[in-house]
PDB file of C-alpha atoms in Angstrom:
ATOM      1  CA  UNK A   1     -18.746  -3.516   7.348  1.00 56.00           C
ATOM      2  CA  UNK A   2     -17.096  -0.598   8.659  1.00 61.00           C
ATOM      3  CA  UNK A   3     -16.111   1.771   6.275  1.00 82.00           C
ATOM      4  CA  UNK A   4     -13.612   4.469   6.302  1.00 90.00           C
ATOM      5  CA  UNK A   5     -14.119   7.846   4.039  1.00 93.00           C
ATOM      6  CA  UNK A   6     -11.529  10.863   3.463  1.00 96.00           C
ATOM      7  CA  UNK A   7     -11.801  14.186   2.267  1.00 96.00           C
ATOM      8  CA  UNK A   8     -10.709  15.388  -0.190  1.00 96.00           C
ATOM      9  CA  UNK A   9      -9.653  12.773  -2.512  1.00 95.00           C
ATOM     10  CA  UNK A  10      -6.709  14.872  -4.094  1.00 96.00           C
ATOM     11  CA  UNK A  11      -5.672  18.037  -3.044  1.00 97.00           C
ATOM     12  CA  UNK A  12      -2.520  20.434  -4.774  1.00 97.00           C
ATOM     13  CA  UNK A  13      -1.329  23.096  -2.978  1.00 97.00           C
ATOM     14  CA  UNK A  14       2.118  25.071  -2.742  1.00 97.00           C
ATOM     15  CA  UNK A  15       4.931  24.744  -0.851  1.00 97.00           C
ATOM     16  CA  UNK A  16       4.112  26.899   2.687  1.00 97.00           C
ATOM     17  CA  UNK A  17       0.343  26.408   2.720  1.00 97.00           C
ATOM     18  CA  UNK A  18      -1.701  24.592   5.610  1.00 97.00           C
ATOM     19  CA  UNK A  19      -4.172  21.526   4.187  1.00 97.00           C
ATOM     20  CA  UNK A  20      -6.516  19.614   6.593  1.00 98.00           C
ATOM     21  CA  UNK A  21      -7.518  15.983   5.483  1.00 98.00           C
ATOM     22  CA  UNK A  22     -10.302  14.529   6.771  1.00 97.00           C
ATOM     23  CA  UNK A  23     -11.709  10.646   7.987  1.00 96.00           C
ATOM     24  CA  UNK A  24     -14.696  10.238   8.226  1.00 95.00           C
ATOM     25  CA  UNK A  25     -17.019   6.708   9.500  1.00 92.00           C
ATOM     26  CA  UNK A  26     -20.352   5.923  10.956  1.00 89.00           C
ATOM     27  CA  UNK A  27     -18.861   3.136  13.110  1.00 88.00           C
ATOM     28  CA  UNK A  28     -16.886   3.524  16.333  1.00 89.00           C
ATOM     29  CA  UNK A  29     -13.243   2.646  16.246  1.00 88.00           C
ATOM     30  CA  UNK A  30     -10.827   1.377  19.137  1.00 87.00           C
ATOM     31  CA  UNK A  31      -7.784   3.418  17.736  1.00 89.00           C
ATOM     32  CA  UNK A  32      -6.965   5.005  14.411  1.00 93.00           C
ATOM     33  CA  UNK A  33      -3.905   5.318  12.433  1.00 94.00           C
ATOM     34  CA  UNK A  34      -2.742   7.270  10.126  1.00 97.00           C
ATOM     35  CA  UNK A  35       0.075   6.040   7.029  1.00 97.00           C
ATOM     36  CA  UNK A  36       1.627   7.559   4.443  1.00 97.00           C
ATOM     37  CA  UNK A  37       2.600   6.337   1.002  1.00 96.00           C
ATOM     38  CA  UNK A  38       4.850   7.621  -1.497  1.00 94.00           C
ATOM     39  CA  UNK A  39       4.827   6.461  -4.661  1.00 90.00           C
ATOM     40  CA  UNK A  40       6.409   2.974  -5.482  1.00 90.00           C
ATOM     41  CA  UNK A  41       6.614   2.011  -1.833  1.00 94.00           C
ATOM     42  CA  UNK A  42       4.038   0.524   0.835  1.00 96.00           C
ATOM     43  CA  UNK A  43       2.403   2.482   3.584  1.00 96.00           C
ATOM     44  CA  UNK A  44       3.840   3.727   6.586  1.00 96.00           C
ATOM     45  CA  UNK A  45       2.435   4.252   9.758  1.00 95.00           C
ATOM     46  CA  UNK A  46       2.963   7.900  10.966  1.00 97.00           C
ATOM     47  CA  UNK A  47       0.363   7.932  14.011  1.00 96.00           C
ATOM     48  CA  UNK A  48      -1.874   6.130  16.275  1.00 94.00           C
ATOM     49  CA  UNK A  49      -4.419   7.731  18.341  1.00 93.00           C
ATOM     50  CA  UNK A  50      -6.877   5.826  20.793  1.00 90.00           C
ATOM     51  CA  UNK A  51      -8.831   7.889  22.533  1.00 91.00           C
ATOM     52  CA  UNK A  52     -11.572  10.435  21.727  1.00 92.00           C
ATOM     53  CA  UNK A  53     -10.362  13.707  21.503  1.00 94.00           C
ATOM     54  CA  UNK A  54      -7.260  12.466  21.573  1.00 95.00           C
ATOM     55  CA  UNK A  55      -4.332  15.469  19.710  1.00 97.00           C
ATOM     56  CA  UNK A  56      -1.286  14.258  18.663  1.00 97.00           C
ATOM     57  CA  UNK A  57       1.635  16.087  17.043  1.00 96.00           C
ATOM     58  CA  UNK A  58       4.414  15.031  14.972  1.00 94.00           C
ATOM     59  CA  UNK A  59       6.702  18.223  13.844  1.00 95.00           C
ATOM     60  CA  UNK A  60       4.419  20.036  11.193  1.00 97.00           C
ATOM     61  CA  UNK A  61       1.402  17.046  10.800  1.00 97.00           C
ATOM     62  CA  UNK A  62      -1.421  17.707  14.029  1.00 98.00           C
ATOM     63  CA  UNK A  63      -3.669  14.542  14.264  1.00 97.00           C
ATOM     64  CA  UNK A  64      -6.728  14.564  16.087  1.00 97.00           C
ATOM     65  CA  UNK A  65      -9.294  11.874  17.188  1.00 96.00           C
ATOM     66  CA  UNK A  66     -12.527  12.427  17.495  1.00 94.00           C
ATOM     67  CA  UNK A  67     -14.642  12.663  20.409  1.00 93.00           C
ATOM     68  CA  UNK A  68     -17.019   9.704  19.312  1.00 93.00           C
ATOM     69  CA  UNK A  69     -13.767   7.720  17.825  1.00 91.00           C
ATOM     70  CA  UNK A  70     -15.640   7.673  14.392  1.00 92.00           C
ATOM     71  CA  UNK A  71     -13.702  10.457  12.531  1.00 94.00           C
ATOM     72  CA  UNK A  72     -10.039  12.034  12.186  1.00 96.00           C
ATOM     73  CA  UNK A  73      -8.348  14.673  11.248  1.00 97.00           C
ATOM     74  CA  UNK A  74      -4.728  14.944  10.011  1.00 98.00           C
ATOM     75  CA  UNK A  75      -3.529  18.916   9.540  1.00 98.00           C
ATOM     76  CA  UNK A  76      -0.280  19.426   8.042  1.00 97.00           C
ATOM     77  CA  UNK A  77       1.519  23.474   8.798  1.00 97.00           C
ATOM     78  CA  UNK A  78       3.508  24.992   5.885  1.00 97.00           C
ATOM     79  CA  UNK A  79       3.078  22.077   3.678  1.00 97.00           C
ATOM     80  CA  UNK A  80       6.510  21.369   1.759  1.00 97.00           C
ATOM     81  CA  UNK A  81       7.476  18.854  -1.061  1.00 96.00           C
ATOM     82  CA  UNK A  82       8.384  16.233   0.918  1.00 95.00           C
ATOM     83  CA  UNK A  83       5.324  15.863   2.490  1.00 96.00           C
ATOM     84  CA  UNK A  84       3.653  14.671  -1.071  1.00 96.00           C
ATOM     85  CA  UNK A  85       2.038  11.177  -1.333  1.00 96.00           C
ATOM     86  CA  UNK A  86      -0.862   9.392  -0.474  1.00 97.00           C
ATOM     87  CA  UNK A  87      -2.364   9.471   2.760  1.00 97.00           C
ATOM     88  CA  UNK A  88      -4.281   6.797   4.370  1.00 96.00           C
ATOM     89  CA  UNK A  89      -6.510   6.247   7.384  1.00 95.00           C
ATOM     90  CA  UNK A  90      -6.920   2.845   8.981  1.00 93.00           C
ATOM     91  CA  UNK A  91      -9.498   2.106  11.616  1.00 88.00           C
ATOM     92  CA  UNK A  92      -8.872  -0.498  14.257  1.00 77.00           C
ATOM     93  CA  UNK A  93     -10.834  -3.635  14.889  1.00 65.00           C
ATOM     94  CA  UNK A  94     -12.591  -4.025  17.879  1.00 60.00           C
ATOM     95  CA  UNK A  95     -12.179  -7.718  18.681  1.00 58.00           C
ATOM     96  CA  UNK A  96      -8.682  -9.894  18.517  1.00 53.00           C
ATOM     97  CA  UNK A  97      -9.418 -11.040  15.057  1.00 57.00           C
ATOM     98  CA  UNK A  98     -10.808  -8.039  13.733  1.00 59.00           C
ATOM     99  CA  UNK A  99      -9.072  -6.154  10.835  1.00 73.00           C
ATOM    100  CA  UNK A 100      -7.932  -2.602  10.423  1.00 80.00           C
ATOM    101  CA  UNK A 101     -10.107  -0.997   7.345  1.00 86.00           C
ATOM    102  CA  UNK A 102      -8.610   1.565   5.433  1.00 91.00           C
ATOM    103  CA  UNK A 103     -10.094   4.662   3.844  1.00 92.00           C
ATOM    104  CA  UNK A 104      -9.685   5.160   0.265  1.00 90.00           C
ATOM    105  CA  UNK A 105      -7.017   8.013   0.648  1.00 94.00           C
ATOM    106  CA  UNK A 106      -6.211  11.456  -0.220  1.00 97.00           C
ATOM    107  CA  UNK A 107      -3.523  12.233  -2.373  1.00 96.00           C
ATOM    108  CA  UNK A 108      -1.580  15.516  -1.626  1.00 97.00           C
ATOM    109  CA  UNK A 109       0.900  16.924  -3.955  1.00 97.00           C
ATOM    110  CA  UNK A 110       3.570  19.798  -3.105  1.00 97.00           C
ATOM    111  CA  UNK A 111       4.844  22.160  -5.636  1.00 97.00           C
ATOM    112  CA  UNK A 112       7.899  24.241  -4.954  1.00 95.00           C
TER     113      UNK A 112
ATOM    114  CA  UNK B   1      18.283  -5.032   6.831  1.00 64.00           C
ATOM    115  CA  UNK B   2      14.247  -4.435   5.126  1.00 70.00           C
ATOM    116  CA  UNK B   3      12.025  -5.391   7.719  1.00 92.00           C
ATOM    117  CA  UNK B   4       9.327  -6.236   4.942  1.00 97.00           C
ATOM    118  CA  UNK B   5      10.158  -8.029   1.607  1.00 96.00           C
ATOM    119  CA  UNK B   6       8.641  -8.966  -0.455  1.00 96.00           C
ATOM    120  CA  UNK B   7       9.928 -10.375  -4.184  1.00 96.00           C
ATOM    121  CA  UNK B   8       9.618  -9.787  -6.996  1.00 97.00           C
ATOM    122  CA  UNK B   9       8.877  -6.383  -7.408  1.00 96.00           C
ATOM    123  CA  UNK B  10       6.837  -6.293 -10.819  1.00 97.00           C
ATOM    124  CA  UNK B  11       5.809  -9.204 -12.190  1.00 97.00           C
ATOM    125  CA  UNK B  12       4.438  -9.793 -16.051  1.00 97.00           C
ATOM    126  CA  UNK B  13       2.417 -12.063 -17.235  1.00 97.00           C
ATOM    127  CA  UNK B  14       0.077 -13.723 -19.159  1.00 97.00           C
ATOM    128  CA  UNK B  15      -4.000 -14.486 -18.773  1.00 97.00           C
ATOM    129  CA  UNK B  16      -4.271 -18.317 -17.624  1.00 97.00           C
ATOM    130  CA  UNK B  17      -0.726 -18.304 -15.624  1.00 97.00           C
ATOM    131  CA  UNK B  18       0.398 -19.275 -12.320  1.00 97.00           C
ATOM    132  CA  UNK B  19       2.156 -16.855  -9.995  1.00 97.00           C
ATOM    133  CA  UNK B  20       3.930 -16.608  -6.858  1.00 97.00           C
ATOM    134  CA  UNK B  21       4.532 -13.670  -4.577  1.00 98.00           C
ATOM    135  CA  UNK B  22       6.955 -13.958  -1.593  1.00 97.00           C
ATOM    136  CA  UNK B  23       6.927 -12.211   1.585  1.00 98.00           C
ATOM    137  CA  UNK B  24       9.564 -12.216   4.522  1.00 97.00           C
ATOM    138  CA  UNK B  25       9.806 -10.353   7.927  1.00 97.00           C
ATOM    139  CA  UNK B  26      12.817 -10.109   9.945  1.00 96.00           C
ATOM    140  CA  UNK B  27      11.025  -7.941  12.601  1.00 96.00           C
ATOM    141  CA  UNK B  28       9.618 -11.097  14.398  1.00 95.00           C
ATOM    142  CA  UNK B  29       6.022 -10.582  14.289  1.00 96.00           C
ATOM    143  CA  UNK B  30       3.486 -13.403  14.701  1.00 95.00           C
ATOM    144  CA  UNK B  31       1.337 -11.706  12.361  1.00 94.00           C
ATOM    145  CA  UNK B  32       1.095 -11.357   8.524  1.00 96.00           C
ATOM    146  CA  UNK B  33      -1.089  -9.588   6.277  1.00 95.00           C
ATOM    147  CA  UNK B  34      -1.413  -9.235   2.046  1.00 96.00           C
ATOM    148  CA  UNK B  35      -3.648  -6.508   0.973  1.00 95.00           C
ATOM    149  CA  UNK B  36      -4.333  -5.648  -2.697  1.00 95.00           C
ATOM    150  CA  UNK B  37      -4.262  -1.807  -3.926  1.00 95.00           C
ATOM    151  CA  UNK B  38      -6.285  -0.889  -7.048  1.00 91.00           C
ATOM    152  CA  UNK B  39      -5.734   1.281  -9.609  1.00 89.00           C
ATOM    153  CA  UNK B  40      -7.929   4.275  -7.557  1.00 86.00           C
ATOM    154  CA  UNK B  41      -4.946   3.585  -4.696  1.00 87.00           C
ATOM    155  CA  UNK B  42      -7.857   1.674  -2.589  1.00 89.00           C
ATOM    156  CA  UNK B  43      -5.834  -1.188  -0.151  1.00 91.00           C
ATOM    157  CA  UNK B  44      -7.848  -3.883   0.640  1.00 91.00           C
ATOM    158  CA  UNK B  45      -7.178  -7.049   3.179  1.00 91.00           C
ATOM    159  CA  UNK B  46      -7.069 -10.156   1.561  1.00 93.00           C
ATOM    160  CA  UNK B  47      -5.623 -12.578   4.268  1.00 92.00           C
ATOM    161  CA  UNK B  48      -3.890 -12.397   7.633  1.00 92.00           C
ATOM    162  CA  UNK B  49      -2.381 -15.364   9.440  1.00 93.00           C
ATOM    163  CA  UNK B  50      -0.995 -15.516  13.027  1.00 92.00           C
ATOM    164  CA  UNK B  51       1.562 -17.789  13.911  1.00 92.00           C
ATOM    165  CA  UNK B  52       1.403 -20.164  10.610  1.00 89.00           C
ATOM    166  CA  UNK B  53      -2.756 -19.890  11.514  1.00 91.00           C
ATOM    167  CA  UNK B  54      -5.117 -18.528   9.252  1.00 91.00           C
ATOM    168  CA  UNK B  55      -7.491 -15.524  10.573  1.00 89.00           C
ATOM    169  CA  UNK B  56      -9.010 -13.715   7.871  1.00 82.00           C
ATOM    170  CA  UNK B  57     -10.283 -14.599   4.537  1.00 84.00           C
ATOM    171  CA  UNK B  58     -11.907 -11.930   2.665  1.00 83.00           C
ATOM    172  CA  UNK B  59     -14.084 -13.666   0.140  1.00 76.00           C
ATOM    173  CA  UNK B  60     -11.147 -13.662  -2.221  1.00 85.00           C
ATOM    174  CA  UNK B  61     -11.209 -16.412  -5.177  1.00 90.00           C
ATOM    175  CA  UNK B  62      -9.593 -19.515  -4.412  1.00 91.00           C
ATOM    176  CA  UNK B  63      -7.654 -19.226  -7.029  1.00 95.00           C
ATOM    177  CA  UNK B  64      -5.636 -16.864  -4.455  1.00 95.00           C
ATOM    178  CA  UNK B  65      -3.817 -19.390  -1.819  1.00 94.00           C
ATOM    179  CA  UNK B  66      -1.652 -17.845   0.832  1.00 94.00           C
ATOM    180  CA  UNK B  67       1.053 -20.256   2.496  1.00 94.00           C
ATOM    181  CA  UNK B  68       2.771 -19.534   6.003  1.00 95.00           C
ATOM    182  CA  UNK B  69       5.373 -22.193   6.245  1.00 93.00           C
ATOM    183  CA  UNK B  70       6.288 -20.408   9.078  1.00 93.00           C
ATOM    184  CA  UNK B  71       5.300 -16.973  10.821  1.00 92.00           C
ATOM    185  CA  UNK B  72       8.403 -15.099   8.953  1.00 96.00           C
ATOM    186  CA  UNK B  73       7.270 -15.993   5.851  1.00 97.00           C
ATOM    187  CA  UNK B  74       3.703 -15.331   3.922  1.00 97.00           C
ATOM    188  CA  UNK B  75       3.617 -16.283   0.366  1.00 97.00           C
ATOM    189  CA  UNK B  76       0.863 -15.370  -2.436  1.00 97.00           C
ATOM    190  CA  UNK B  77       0.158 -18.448  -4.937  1.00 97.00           C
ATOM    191  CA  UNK B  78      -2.385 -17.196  -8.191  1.00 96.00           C
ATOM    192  CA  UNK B  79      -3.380 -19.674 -10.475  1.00 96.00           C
ATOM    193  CA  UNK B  80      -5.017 -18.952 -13.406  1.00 97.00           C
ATOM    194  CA  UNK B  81      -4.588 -15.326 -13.233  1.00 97.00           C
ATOM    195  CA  UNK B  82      -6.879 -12.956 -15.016  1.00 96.00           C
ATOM    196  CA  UNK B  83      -7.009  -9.699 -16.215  1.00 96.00           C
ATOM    197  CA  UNK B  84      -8.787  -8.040 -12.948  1.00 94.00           C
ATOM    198  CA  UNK B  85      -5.734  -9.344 -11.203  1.00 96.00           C
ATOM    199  CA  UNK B  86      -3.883  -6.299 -12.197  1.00 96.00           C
ATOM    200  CA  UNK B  87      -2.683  -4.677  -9.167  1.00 96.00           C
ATOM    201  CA  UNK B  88      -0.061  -3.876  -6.258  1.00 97.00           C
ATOM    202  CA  UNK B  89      -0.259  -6.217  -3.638  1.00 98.00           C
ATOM    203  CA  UNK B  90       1.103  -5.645  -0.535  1.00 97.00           C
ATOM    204  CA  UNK B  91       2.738  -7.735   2.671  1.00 97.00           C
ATOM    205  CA  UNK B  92       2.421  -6.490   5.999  1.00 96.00           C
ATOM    206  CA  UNK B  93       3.134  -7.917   9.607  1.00 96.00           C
ATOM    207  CA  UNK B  94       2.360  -6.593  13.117  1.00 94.00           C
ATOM    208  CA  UNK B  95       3.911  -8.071  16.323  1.00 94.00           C
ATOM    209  CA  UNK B  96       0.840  -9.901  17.202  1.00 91.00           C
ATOM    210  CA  UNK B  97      -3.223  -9.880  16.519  1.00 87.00           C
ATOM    211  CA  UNK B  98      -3.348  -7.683  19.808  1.00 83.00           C
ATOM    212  CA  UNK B  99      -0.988  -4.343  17.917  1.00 84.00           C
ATOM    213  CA  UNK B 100      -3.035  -5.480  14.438  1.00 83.00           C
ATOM    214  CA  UNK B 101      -3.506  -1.793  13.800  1.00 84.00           C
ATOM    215  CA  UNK B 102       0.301  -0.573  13.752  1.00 89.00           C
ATOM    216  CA  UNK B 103       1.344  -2.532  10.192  1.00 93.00           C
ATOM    217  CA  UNK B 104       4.355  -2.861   8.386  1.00 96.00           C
ATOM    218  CA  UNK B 105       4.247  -2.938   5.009  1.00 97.00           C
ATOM    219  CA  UNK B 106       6.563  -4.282   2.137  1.00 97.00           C
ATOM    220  CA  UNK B 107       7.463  -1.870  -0.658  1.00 96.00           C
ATOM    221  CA  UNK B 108       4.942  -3.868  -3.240  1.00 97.00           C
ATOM    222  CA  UNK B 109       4.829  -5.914  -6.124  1.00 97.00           C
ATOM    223  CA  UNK B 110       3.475  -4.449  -9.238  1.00 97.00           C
ATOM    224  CA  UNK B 111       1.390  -7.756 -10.919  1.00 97.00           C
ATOM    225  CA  UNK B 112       0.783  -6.634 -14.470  1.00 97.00           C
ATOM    226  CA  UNK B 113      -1.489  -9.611 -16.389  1.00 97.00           C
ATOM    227  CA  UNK B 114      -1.644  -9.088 -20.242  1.00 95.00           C
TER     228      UNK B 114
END
């Protein structure tokens, strides 16, 4: 079973501060994605990376692959409100009828 | 248009009872997922189905039967539902097994059993 950890579990931080999140696996994964949930909705997918060492950027959130495909890391820049909710990692299945697994989240809250 | 639904939203009820959750995608995916979330915000894959087919099974309780009369539509049947079954499930499609790791999910429904 692959298995999918983040770090840390919940972090609280003010409005303009940087965070780092991190995924972490002893299994290799074909791509990785990274959702976010806020609360009383389902996930949604902000990123997809595929290959090792991969960086990706999307406005103020940095994602980054690693170089053996078994862990992630999601930074977010001057962290505001709206970025608050829970944030998932998903690891891709390496055959057609493999599943995506998905960590057990970190929940990041914002305070003005 | 929500490219995900799923209905109803929360849903009460009591030990022993049968439920039903529906789910419907408009995006035209061949693929369709439920996951249960538990109270620590863990999501977990219960089923997926491809094209009315299903692919995974995750040693779920048969009391939990999914139906895909057709690859827009996933439903959740629960019979006999028991306390443990307190949780947010969740629908999801793809467009096909090939893009199964970029997922679109429904906004939940909130199974409270009493």
């Amino acid at each position: 079973t692959q298995l999918l950890e983040q770090s840390p579990q919940f972090l609280s931080i003010q409005e303009g501060e940087n965070l780092t999140v991190y995924c972490n696996s002893s299994s290799v994964f074909s791509s990785l994605q990274w959702y976010r949930q806020e609360p009383g909705e389902g996930p949604v997918l902000l990123v997809t990376v595929v290959t090792g060492g991969e960086v990706k950027k999307l406005k103020r959130l940095t994602f980054q692959f690693g170089d053996a495909r078994k862990d992630s890391s999601l930074h977010i820049t001057a962290a505001q409100p709206g970025d608050t909710g829970l944030y998932l990692c998903a690891g891709g299945g390496n055959t057609n009828a493999g599943k995506s697994t998905f960590g057990d989240g970190t929940t990041l809250t914002v305070k003005p | 248009d929500t490219a995900v639904s799923q209905t109803p939203k929360y849903l009460v009820t009591q030990m022993g009872n049968d439920k039903s959750i529906k789910c419907e995608q408009n995006l035209g995916h061949d693929t369709m997922y439920w996951y249960k979330q538990d109270s620590k915000k863990f999501l977990k894959i219960m089923f997926s189905y491809n094209n009315k087919e299903l692919i995974i099974n995750e040693t779920v309780p048969n009391r939990f039967s999914p139906k895909s009369p057709d690859k827009a539509h996933l439903n959740l049947h629960i019979n006999s539902l028991e306390l443990g079954d307190s949780a947010v499930y969740f629908c999801a499609s793809s467009l096909n097994l090939l893009a199964k790791n970029i997922q679109y999910f429904g906004a939940g429904t909130r199974l409270s059993v009493l």
